[in-house]
Amino acid sequence: MKFTIAAILLATATPALAQEQAVEPAAPKPAAVVADGIPPVPQELVSETRPYFEYRTAGFSDWDPESRAMYIGTRFGDVAQLHRVARPGAARTQLTFEAEPIGGVSVSPGAGDVKLISKDIGGNEFYQIYRLEDGKLTLLTDGTSRNSRGAWMPDGSMVAFSSTKRNGRDTDLYLMDPRDPSTTRMLAERQGGGWFVADFTPDGRTALVGNYISVTKMELYHLDVASGAITRITPEDASVAYSGLQYAPDGRLWVASDNGSEFKRLGVLDTATGTFDPVIEEPWDITGFDISEDGATIAYEVNAAGQSQLKLYDIASGEAREVALPPGALGGLQFAPWGELGMTLVSNRGAADAYSVDPRTLELTRWTMSEMGGLDPQANVLPELIEIESFDGEKMSGFLYAPDASRHPGPRPLLVNIHGGPEGQSTATFLGRNNYLINELGIAIFYPNVRGSTGFGKRFVSLDNGPFQREDSVKDIGAFLDRLEADPRIDKNRIGVTGGSYGGYMCYASAIAYGERLKGANCIVAISDFVTFLENTQDYRRDLRRVEYGDERDAEQRAKLKEISPLTRADEIRIPLMVATGANDPRVPASEADQIIAAVRDNGGEAWHFLAQNEGHGFAKKENADYFYWSTIMFWQRHLLGE
């Protein structure tokens, strides 16, 4: 730590001092990065941290029905690309070679002759759908609007997608044969940004359509493919959440839903009456599932306070068997036509890798072994669940990653890292570059799940809705600080806060509310003013965000939104601030960062500003992510670890 602090100080030394000492070489800054008010990154810091920056991850994407190979997304260059793995432990053969990230693929059912991928430009999230063939991408959509792939017809002949191409705001529904994009036709013109085709009935004649209103409300419809006639399935004005949405071969519609329950249960939805018949109930949310092609087995995931459980349910017998998993989180469940179950599994001692499960034996097989920069992943710490009661008695929890006391004895500095969403959740996942802070600098990191987080029931997720309840979640941070400051492992005089997106708003708000208890704030792609955010976020998502935050067109709500916005109280930010954003962010525009940086600096405060001109809502390109994190380390070394 000492040599890196010295290098940082030298990089910002006065000319006279620089003449007397050897100048520390600076690392090259990516061309698209603007580092405003941020010192140059010392090459010595780059060398010291390099092993923690050279990890890879791999995510299961789909199966190859012909060869029984697995398709995965992983990164060997600057961004993730599509790869093929022939068998467990085999080489990762790269299939796409694009300048922008390619996260995965969707293979047509049946023969598997068509592979579809989605790609945007510079993180703008205006995704286009492409057909991948012989290493070449063929554009299937209009090239300018936002497009999201929906379900395939069961025979693989057609695929549905939603698009904003009509007016840039509403997501209409379309159908096409991806082998010939001239076949594209509109299935239904819709109003709102939450429409999608979830599945087709086994005969392919009817589409199941969802309209996402909020995290606690979704409408479901049947759409006749031939006529375009649409019929509502779910009752009017019912605030019920649905996920999964999959037809079994026998024609029954299986869904995960909180209908009649605090948590999501798995069951069958009667499409004629809208009645939900729960079949599987767990103490926590059932967050994802897939049905085997023979209709005999359902694999489902349980989110147990941020840690995943995987179970296989035999439909005929009603028996559920649990698969033994290491502590962590999973996702992407998908059965292969021959019955094998694919998925991604991640933990802080294994990054993310692709796995499969044999439904007969429950044997877990690892397909990829992602590199960890030469480091031993077993040296990474596992999370400890911290539970509290907040200011009003509401129970909540979070994950604490405490440094190894044998390496870092005594009370340790702490970072509070707040998730976005706000309908998100901090889970037991891989911490990536953050492991450098824990393992080498001895900084503890705490990931709270404040009110409004998912995974703790539909009542809890709604406790922060609207402008008049918004600051209750900020008070939750105060309650967590009370608990953590009393922990003998934590140095209560050296605590910082960070967060991204909505967590970035919480970062600003915490800096204002608890500035006397914090040493600094690093706020990423963050909302600084709820009114300007709602006015400037992309059209297709504005109404969806109004449901969560409030409606800026209503005078009373607008006044409250202004009152609670960090920009309104920027003069109360008296601790050092770092702000990071992407110039192409469609969710939280870069102007949200510009205005609070200007306000803090006008008030005489310290504000570092990191801008990536070729990124959106986060940093997907490795060179940008690396430089941002080196800047972050320097910020915390100066303000959390420095004297």
XYZ file of C-alpha atoms in Angstrom:
643
model
C 0.000 0.000 0.000
C 2.766 2.439 0.889
C 4.503 2.330 -2.471
C 1.292 2.861 -4.404
C 0.276 5.825 -2.269
C 3.726 7.304 -2.839
C 3.369 6.764 -6.563
C 0.005 8.510 -6.603
C 1.323 11.451 -4.643
C 4.307 11.670 -6.973
C 2.040 11.659 -10.004
C 0.337 14.779 -8.653
C 3.474 16.437 -7.236
C 4.442 20.025 -7.874
C 6.930 20.676 -10.759
C 9.698 21.501 -8.281
C 9.246 18.227 -6.440
C 9.068 16.298 -9.701
C 12.456 17.698 -10.735
C 14.036 16.346 -7.557
C 12.588 12.836 -7.822
C 12.326 10.234 -10.560
C 8.938 10.487 -12.248
C 6.844 7.336 -11.910
C 5.797 6.137 -15.400
C 2.084 6.479 -16.005
C -0.084 3.769 -17.531
C -1.568 4.616 -20.946
C -5.129 5.896 -20.755
C -7.659 4.388 -23.189
C -8.464 6.771 -26.033
C -12.184 6.852 -25.186
C -11.657 7.681 -21.508
C -11.809 11.204 -20.096
C -10.227 11.323 -16.640
C -11.195 14.779 -15.389
C -9.540 15.682 -12.107
C -8.140 12.146 -11.774
C -4.366 11.712 -11.374
C -2.493 9.558 -13.903
C -2.428 5.863 -13.066
C 1.086 4.789 -11.996
C 2.475 1.859 -13.954
C 3.535 0.329 -10.649
C -0.101 0.100 -9.574
C -0.951 -1.620 -12.860
C 1.763 -4.210 -12.321
C 0.794 -4.797 -8.706
C -2.903 -5.363 -9.460
C -2.581 -7.195 -12.776
C -3.406 -10.745 -11.530
C -6.722 -9.517 -10.107
C -7.605 -7.894 -13.443
C -6.888 -10.891 -15.668
C -9.659 -13.221 -14.575
C -12.185 -14.546 -17.074
C -15.759 -15.671 -16.701
C -17.892 -17.979 -18.821
C -21.668 -18.016 -19.076
C -23.775 -20.848 -20.471
C -25.860 -19.644 -23.418
C -27.393 -22.568 -25.347
C -26.923 -26.131 -26.594
C -25.910 -27.358 -30.056
C -28.509 -30.043 -30.806
C -26.416 -31.631 -33.550
C -23.074 -32.130 -31.764
C -24.233 -31.845 -28.126
C -21.700 -29.053 -27.651
C -22.312 -26.057 -25.418
C -22.349 -22.399 -26.487
C -20.901 -19.957 -23.984
C -20.015 -16.279 -23.706
C -16.485 -15.445 -22.550
C -13.732 -12.915 -23.187
C -10.243 -13.410 -24.598
C -9.770 -9.878 -25.975
C -11.339 -6.598 -24.901
C -15.002 -7.720 -24.937
C -16.974 -10.942 -24.489
C -17.672 -13.066 -27.577
C -19.515 -16.267 -28.425
C -17.588 -19.541 -28.086
C -18.303 -23.232 -28.550
C -17.181 -25.979 -26.145
C -17.346 -29.483 -27.591
C -17.298 -31.330 -24.257
C -16.512 -30.667 -20.592
C -13.020 -29.222 -20.246
C -12.509 -28.841 -24.003
C -11.077 -25.750 -25.676
C -13.232 -22.653 -25.998
C -13.501 -22.113 -29.761
C -14.313 -18.497 -30.613
C -17.151 -17.977 -33.111
C -17.633 -14.193 -33.183
C -14.984 -11.512 -33.500
C -16.815 -8.234 -33.002
C -15.702 -4.892 -31.546
C -18.785 -4.859 -29.313
C -19.700 -7.465 -26.661
C -21.574 -10.617 -27.702
C -23.049 -12.182 -24.609
C -24.716 -15.276 -25.999
C -26.704 -17.028 -28.706
C -30.191 -18.429 -29.249
C -30.337 -21.617 -31.321
C -33.487 -22.511 -33.248
C -35.403 -25.498 -31.849
C -35.373 -28.723 -33.809
C -32.540 -28.844 -36.329
C -30.650 -25.980 -34.715
C -29.786 -24.555 -38.136
C -30.129 -20.877 -37.101
C -28.122 -19.034 -34.484
C -29.309 -15.580 -33.414
C -27.346 -13.023 -31.430
C -28.016 -9.478 -30.233
C -25.546 -6.598 -30.313
C -25.601 -2.864 -29.671
C -23.080 -0.075 -30.328
C -21.096 1.546 -27.547
C -23.477 0.432 -24.817
C -26.445 2.386 -26.209
C -28.749 -0.662 -25.710
C -30.403 -0.177 -29.098
C -29.944 -3.860 -29.759
C -30.108 -5.360 -33.229
C -30.748 -9.020 -33.999
C -28.295 -10.847 -36.261
C -28.008 -14.298 -37.790
C -24.610 -15.887 -37.273
C -23.361 -18.039 -40.126
C -19.771 -18.988 -40.993
C -18.386 -16.272 -38.744
C -20.464 -13.557 -40.432
C -23.296 -11.559 -38.876
C -26.318 -10.785 -41.055
C -28.494 -7.936 -39.784
C -32.154 -8.958 -39.452
C -33.656 -5.831 -37.871
C -33.756 -2.179 -38.961
C -30.369 -1.139 -37.547
C -31.608 1.851 -35.556
C -34.433 0.942 -33.160
C -34.296 -1.136 -29.972
C -35.063 -4.810 -30.636
C -35.420 -7.702 -28.183
C -35.644 -11.329 -29.248
C -38.681 -13.223 -28.021
C -39.676 -16.878 -28.205
C -39.134 -19.307 -31.055
C -42.031 -21.244 -32.521
C -41.743 -24.874 -31.349
C -40.632 -26.113 -34.786
C -37.966 -23.407 -35.117
C -39.492 -21.960 -38.287
C -40.200 -18.463 -36.910
C -39.027 -16.261 -34.061
C -40.829 -13.398 -32.346
C -39.260 -10.119 -31.325
C -40.296 -6.768 -29.920
C -39.187 -3.487 -31.446
C -39.544 0.253 -30.967
C -39.125 0.942 -34.698
C -42.634 2.374 -35.155
C -42.138 5.436 -32.951
C -39.049 4.901 -30.774
C -41.161 4.517 -27.631
C -43.620 1.619 -27.775
C -42.533 -2.010 -28.129
C -44.659 -3.599 -30.835
C -44.571 -7.345 -31.476
C -43.207 -8.920 -34.676
C -42.647 -12.346 -36.188
C -40.067 -13.400 -38.772
C -38.309 -16.318 -40.375
C -34.697 -15.397 -39.565
C -33.523 -17.247 -42.668
C -35.327 -14.582 -44.705
C -35.852 -11.268 -42.848
C -38.166 -10.033 -45.626
C -40.810 -12.243 -44.008
C -40.985 -9.925 -40.988
C -44.536 -8.881 -40.121
C -46.166 -7.122 -37.207
C -48.092 -9.367 -34.868
C -49.564 -6.589 -32.736
C -49.202 -2.843 -32.277
C -48.891 -2.049 -28.575
C -48.541 0.946 -26.270
C -45.807 0.955 -23.633
C -42.283 -0.331 -23.353
C -42.794 -3.640 -21.554
C -44.289 -5.947 -24.219
C -42.701 -9.273 -25.234
C -43.549 -12.721 -26.597
C -42.719 -15.247 -23.887
C -43.650 -18.542 -25.584
C -45.885 -20.263 -28.119
C -48.426 -23.010 -27.541
C -47.124 -26.437 -28.638
C -49.054 -26.188 -31.939
C -47.496 -22.771 -32.682
C -50.845 -21.117 -33.344
C -50.982 -18.911 -30.259
C -48.363 -16.655 -28.713
C -48.136 -15.997 -24.993
C -47.571 -12.257 -24.577
C -46.415 -10.436 -21.466
C -46.633 -6.758 -20.578
C -44.209 -5.889 -17.780
C -45.634 -3.016 -15.724
C -43.433 -3.205 -12.635
C -41.547 -5.708 -10.529
C -44.850 -6.571 -8.802
C -47.196 -6.485 -11.806
C -47.333 -8.208 -15.190
C -50.223 -8.648 -17.588
C -50.522 -11.823 -19.691
C -52.342 -12.250 -23.007
C -52.970 -14.789 -25.736
C -52.279 -13.601 -29.291
C -53.648 -15.500 -32.276
C -50.740 -15.708 -34.727
C -52.912 -15.837 -37.846
C -55.459 -13.126 -37.041
C -53.610 -10.938 -34.538
C -56.552 -11.134 -32.126
C -55.401 -10.612 -28.550
C -57.177 -11.911 -25.441
C -56.325 -11.051 -21.868
C -55.536 -13.970 -19.540
C -54.837 -12.283 -16.193
C -57.529 -10.314 -14.360
C -57.788 -6.543 -14.793
C -56.011 -4.436 -12.143
C -54.394 -7.475 -10.506
C -50.974 -6.649 -9.033
C -49.319 -10.006 -9.571
C -45.783 -10.837 -10.711
C -45.023 -13.649 -13.153
C -41.795 -15.130 -14.478
C -40.710 -18.257 -16.359
C -43.825 -18.427 -18.534
C -43.361 -21.742 -20.326
C -45.696 -24.237 -21.994
C -45.108 -27.889 -21.263
C -45.506 -30.390 -24.130
C -48.960 -31.295 -22.782
C -50.120 -27.690 -23.291
C -50.182 -26.622 -19.646
C -48.719 -23.182 -18.927
C -46.215 -23.236 -16.050
C -45.320 -19.957 -14.352
C -43.605 -18.683 -11.236
C -45.921 -16.228 -9.517
C -46.559 -14.452 -6.227
C -50.314 -14.726 -6.807
C -51.766 -15.365 -3.349
C -48.351 -15.483 -1.698
C -45.565 -13.237 -0.442
C -43.018 -15.215 -2.491
C -43.111 -16.682 -5.990
C -44.404 -20.241 -6.196
C -44.243 -22.528 -9.220
C -47.484 -23.735 -10.673
C -49.929 -23.913 -13.571
C -51.903 -20.956 -14.919
C -55.303 -21.724 -16.421
C -55.312 -19.567 -19.569
C -59.093 -19.717 -19.844
C -59.850 -18.382 -16.361
C -56.555 -16.768 -15.270
C -56.559 -18.983 -12.170
C -53.157 -19.886 -10.736
C -52.751 -23.360 -9.224
C -49.519 -23.481 -7.173
C -47.699 -26.811 -7.299
C -44.293 -26.113 -5.722
C -43.800 -23.793 -2.755
C -40.507 -22.822 -1.108
C -39.715 -20.452 1.797
C -38.119 -18.065 -0.738
C -38.733 -16.939 -4.319
C -38.559 -19.481 -7.124
C -36.726 -17.245 -9.556
C -36.190 -19.366 -12.662
C -37.084 -22.739 -14.145
C -37.017 -24.837 -17.302
C -39.059 -27.834 -18.456
C -37.380 -30.822 -20.106
C -38.389 -31.499 -23.704
C -40.111 -34.737 -22.741
C -42.194 -32.821 -20.182
C -41.146 -35.094 -17.329
C -38.886 -32.822 -15.268
C -38.795 -29.205 -14.132
C -35.507 -27.721 -12.955
C -36.020 -24.690 -10.731
C -33.902 -22.210 -8.796
C -34.638 -20.973 -5.272
C -33.172 -17.627 -4.214
C -32.479 -18.171 -0.496
C -31.478 -14.711 0.760
C -29.079 -14.253 -2.149
C -27.723 -17.802 -2.380
C -29.050 -20.246 -4.971
C -30.533 -23.685 -4.514
C -31.223 -25.956 -7.508
C -33.946 -28.590 -7.434
C -35.350 -31.051 -9.974
C -39.065 -31.805 -9.786
C -40.536 -34.985 -11.237
C -43.969 -34.015 -12.571
C -45.416 -37.521 -12.433
C -44.409 -38.366 -8.862
C -44.300 -34.884 -7.353
C -40.841 -35.584 -5.927
C -38.243 -32.786 -5.740
C -34.528 -33.566 -5.430
C -31.873 -30.976 -4.582
C -28.606 -30.724 -6.494
C -25.538 -30.226 -4.295
C -23.989 -26.872 -5.245
C -21.109 -24.858 -3.804
C -22.171 -21.585 -2.102
C -23.031 -19.025 -4.772
C -25.583 -18.049 -7.388
C -26.770 -19.714 -10.582
C -28.667 -18.726 -13.697
C -29.548 -19.599 -17.285
C -31.192 -22.974 -16.664
C -31.866 -24.816 -19.933
C -32.463 -28.454 -20.749
C -30.815 -29.944 -23.826
C -33.000 -32.024 -26.173
C -31.288 -35.162 -24.788
C -32.105 -34.193 -21.185
C -28.906 -32.656 -19.818
C -29.375 -29.399 -17.876
C -27.091 -26.454 -18.657
C -26.481 -23.459 -16.418
C -24.027 -20.848 -15.163
C -22.709 -21.086 -11.617
C -20.783 -18.319 -9.870
C -19.194 -17.840 -6.464
C -16.371 -15.754 -5.055
C -14.192 -18.854 -5.111
C -14.865 -19.789 -8.706
C -15.839 -16.802 -10.872
C -18.603 -17.698 -13.336
C -18.383 -20.922 -15.316
C -20.640 -23.154 -17.384
C -21.899 -26.388 -15.863
C -24.337 -29.173 -16.581
C -26.367 -31.537 -14.396
C -27.385 -35.091 -15.194
C -31.061 -35.267 -14.074
C -30.781 -39.005 -13.368
C -27.786 -38.901 -11.027
C -27.776 -35.177 -10.079
C -24.061 -35.182 -10.949
C -22.666 -31.672 -11.501
C -20.159 -31.357 -14.373
C -18.003 -28.302 -14.975
C -17.563 -27.479 -18.666
C -15.288 -24.427 -18.456
C -12.389 -23.598 -16.162
C -12.036 -19.840 -16.429
C -8.626 -18.380 -15.631
C -8.106 -16.426 -12.433
C -4.997 -14.456 -13.382
C -2.795 -17.089 -11.789
C -4.389 -16.583 -8.375
C -5.844 -19.284 -6.158
C -9.606 -18.627 -5.996
C -9.796 -20.537 -2.725
C -7.931 -17.626 -1.133
C -10.938 -15.376 -1.726
C -13.209 -14.906 1.259
C -16.816 -16.111 1.327
C -19.617 -13.788 2.438
C -21.120 -13.610 5.888
C -24.835 -12.816 6.174
C -25.443 -9.764 8.378
C -29.031 -9.290 9.607
C -30.475 -6.172 11.241
C -33.666 -4.352 12.111
C -33.841 -0.918 10.526
C -35.104 2.349 12.008
C -38.744 1.197 11.852
C -38.173 -2.416 12.883
C -38.076 -3.736 9.307
C -35.791 -6.775 9.069
C -33.164 -6.845 6.338
C -29.753 -8.256 5.564
C -26.591 -7.985 3.518
C -23.336 -9.780 2.757
C -20.066 -8.857 4.480
C -16.756 -9.865 2.894
C -14.227 -9.443 5.708
C -10.473 -9.698 4.992
C -8.527 -12.633 6.376
C -7.637 -11.535 9.915
C -4.337 -13.418 9.808
C -3.177 -11.237 6.930
C -4.926 -8.040 7.994
C -5.274 -7.957 11.781
C -7.193 -5.330 13.707
C -10.152 -3.173 12.691
C -10.344 -2.807 8.912
C -11.599 -0.031 6.621
C -15.006 -0.694 5.069
C -16.737 0.007 1.775
C -20.539 -0.109 1.629
C -21.459 -1.150 -1.926
C -25.144 -0.570 -2.788
C -26.812 -2.444 -5.653
C -28.882 -0.866 -8.412
C -32.377 -1.538 -9.635
C -33.709 -0.603 -7.155
C -35.455 -3.898 -7.924
C -32.165 -5.773 -7.667
C -30.406 -7.832 -5.056
C -26.883 -8.328 -3.776
C -26.152 -12.046 -4.015
C -23.281 -14.360 -3.132
C -21.365 -13.816 -6.354
C -17.838 -13.334 -7.683
C -16.295 -10.001 -6.695
C -13.753 -9.760 -9.506
C -11.376 -6.818 -9.119
C -12.876 -6.063 -5.696
C -10.961 -9.054 -4.360
C -7.803 -6.927 -4.641
C -9.256 -4.484 -2.121
C -10.111 -7.313 0.276
C -7.099 -9.584 -0.109
C -4.283 -7.085 -0.644
C -5.435 -3.798 0.889
C -7.427 -5.347 3.718
C -10.628 -3.404 2.993
C -13.882 -5.087 4.027
C -16.831 -4.751 1.639
C -20.486 -4.874 2.665
C -23.328 -5.381 0.181
C -26.656 -4.351 1.761
C -30.118 -5.332 0.588
C -32.148 -2.321 1.640
C -35.922 -2.113 1.363
C -36.975 -2.248 -2.272
C -34.619 -5.139 -3.031
C -35.968 -8.220 -4.745
C -35.764 -11.692 -3.228
C -37.468 -10.881 0.074
C -41.126 -10.888 -0.924
C -43.493 -8.552 -2.741
C -44.218 -6.409 0.323
C -40.523 -5.718 0.935
C -39.808 -4.828 -2.696
C -42.566 -2.189 -2.622
C -41.481 -0.416 0.579
C -39.487 2.251 -1.286
C -41.953 2.989 -4.089
C -42.617 6.574 -5.058
C -40.967 9.801 -3.917
C -42.521 9.851 -0.441
C -41.013 6.502 0.645
C -37.736 6.837 -1.255
C -35.593 8.121 1.579
C -36.593 5.260 3.872
C -34.050 3.145 1.987
C -31.408 5.776 2.745
C -32.290 5.445 6.434
C -31.641 1.708 6.067
C -28.032 2.537 5.239
C -27.821 4.421 8.514
C -29.069 1.355 10.375
C -26.500 -0.853 8.641
C -23.784 1.665 9.549
C -24.859 1.442 13.196
C -24.454 -2.335 13.093
C -21.154 -2.329 11.209
C -19.557 0.436 13.265
C -20.154 -1.710 16.350
C -18.356 -4.687 14.763
C -14.845 -4.979 16.261
C -13.525 -6.072 12.859
C -14.473 -2.702 11.330
C -12.638 0.607 11.708
C -15.597 2.957 12.176
C -13.418 5.949 11.320
C -12.602 4.655 7.827
C -15.812 3.896 5.935
C -16.653 4.777 2.326
C -19.710 4.277 0.121
C -20.142 3.241 -3.499
C -22.935 2.069 -5.786
C -24.127 2.016 -9.380
C -27.266 3.192 -11.166
C -29.953 3.458 -8.462
C -27.178 2.405 -6.089
C -25.383 5.494 -7.388
C -28.284 7.644 -6.212
C -28.030 5.897 -2.847
C -24.306 6.655 -2.907
C -24.988 10.388 -3.310
C -27.798 10.312 -0.753
C -25.610 8.509 1.780
C -22.837 11.045 1.271
C -25.354 13.752 2.164
C -27.098 11.985 5.057
C -24.026 10.370 6.651
C -21.145 12.506 5.431
C -19.747 12.886 8.938
C -19.417 9.062 9.115
C -17.905 8.546 5.657
C -14.524 9.274 4.098
C -15.575 9.350 0.450
C -18.178 8.349 -2.128
C -17.678 6.671 -5.528
C -20.984 6.949 -7.413
C -21.301 5.137 -10.763
C -23.818 5.775 -13.606
C -25.864 7.483 -10.921
C -29.126 9.419 -10.772
C -28.446 12.905 -9.388
C -31.845 14.529 -10.064
C -34.975 12.389 -10.353
C -36.816 14.971 -12.461
C -34.092 15.427 -15.070
C -33.495 11.666 -15.040
C -37.147 10.926 -15.820
C -37.256 13.635 -18.455
C -34.094 12.463 -20.220
C -34.072 8.670 -19.890
C -34.970 6.910 -23.148
C -38.634 7.110 -24.164
C -39.209 3.361 -24.171
C -38.391 3.058 -20.453
C -39.780 6.315 -19.011
C -43.206 5.013 -17.958
C -41.627 1.899 -16.436
C -39.440 4.109 -14.228
C -42.334 6.386 -13.248
C -44.015 3.392 -11.629
C -41.000 2.977 -9.349
C -39.833 6.529 -8.672
C -42.911 8.699 -9.191
C -44.380 10.836 -11.961
C -42.565 14.113 -12.575
C -45.605 15.441 -14.467
C -47.621 15.538 -11.232
C -46.904 18.791 -9.370
C -46.866 17.275 -5.861
C -44.678 14.339 -6.868
C -42.381 16.593 -8.899
C -41.782 18.827 -5.883
C -40.942 15.822 -3.715
C -38.691 14.320 -6.379
C -36.784 17.606 -6.506
C -36.570 17.763 -2.729
C -34.973 14.319 -2.383
C -32.651 14.664 -5.376
C -28.929 14.827 -4.488
C -28.439 17.737 -6.901
C -30.787 19.857 -4.792
C -28.580 19.237 -1.760
C -25.221 19.160 -3.517
C -23.897 21.807 -1.120
C -24.179 19.161 1.638
C -21.714 16.824 -0.109
C -18.594 17.684 1.851
C -16.629 14.457 1.435
C -14.455 13.624 -1.607
C -16.541 12.419 -4.546
C -15.777 10.252 -7.569
C -18.348 10.027 -10.368
C -18.222 7.594 -13.315
C -20.464 7.402 -16.357
C -20.770 6.246 -19.959
C -21.462 8.822 -22.661
C -23.997 6.552 -24.422
C -25.990 5.544 -21.346
C -29.682 5.235 -22.373
C -30.864 4.680 -18.810
C -29.098 7.321 -16.725
C -27.851 9.964 -19.177
C -24.322 11.308 -18.768
C -25.847 14.713 -18.026
C -26.764 13.364 -14.571
C -23.041 13.148 -13.809
C -22.163 16.459 -15.459
C -24.583 18.486 -13.371
C -23.578 17.148 -9.965
C -19.857 17.366 -10.772
C -20.348 21.027 -11.648
C -22.390 21.695 -8.500
C -19.904 20.044 -6.144
C -16.959 21.823 -7.714
C -18.793 25.155 -7.639
C -19.199 24.605 -3.902
C -15.461 24.071 -3.525
C -15.691 20.277 -3.157
C -13.372 17.633 -4.584
C -14.861 15.634 -7.465
C -13.133 13.152 -9.750
C -14.969 12.569 -13.043
C -14.470 9.382 -15.105
C -16.201 9.347 -18.518
C -16.018 6.518 -21.081
C -17.127 7.883 -24.435
C -17.771 4.454 -25.987
C -19.761 2.926 -23.136
C -23.295 2.963 -21.772
C -24.732 1.895 -18.420
C -21.481 0.441 -17.129
C -18.140 -0.512 -18.635
C -18.212 -3.550 -20.944
C -14.834 -3.015 -22.597
C -11.951 -4.378 -20.566
C -9.516 -1.525 -21.165
C -12.088 0.962 -19.865
C -13.091 -1.207 -16.907
C -9.449 -1.691 -15.955
C -8.606 2.011 -16.075
C -11.730 2.880 -14.131
C -10.853 0.439 -11.398
C -7.259 1.637 -11.170
C -8.680 5.137 -10.715
C -11.035 3.762 -8.066
C -8.152 2.161 -6.175
C -6.275 5.476 -6.193
C -9.366 7.263 -4.890
C -9.751 4.867 -1.957
C -6.030 4.771 -1.226
C -6.042 8.527 -0.913
C -9.303 8.989 0.976
C -9.895 5.717 2.842
C -6.400 4.421 3.530
C -4.445 7.678 3.564
C -3.749 9.697 6.671
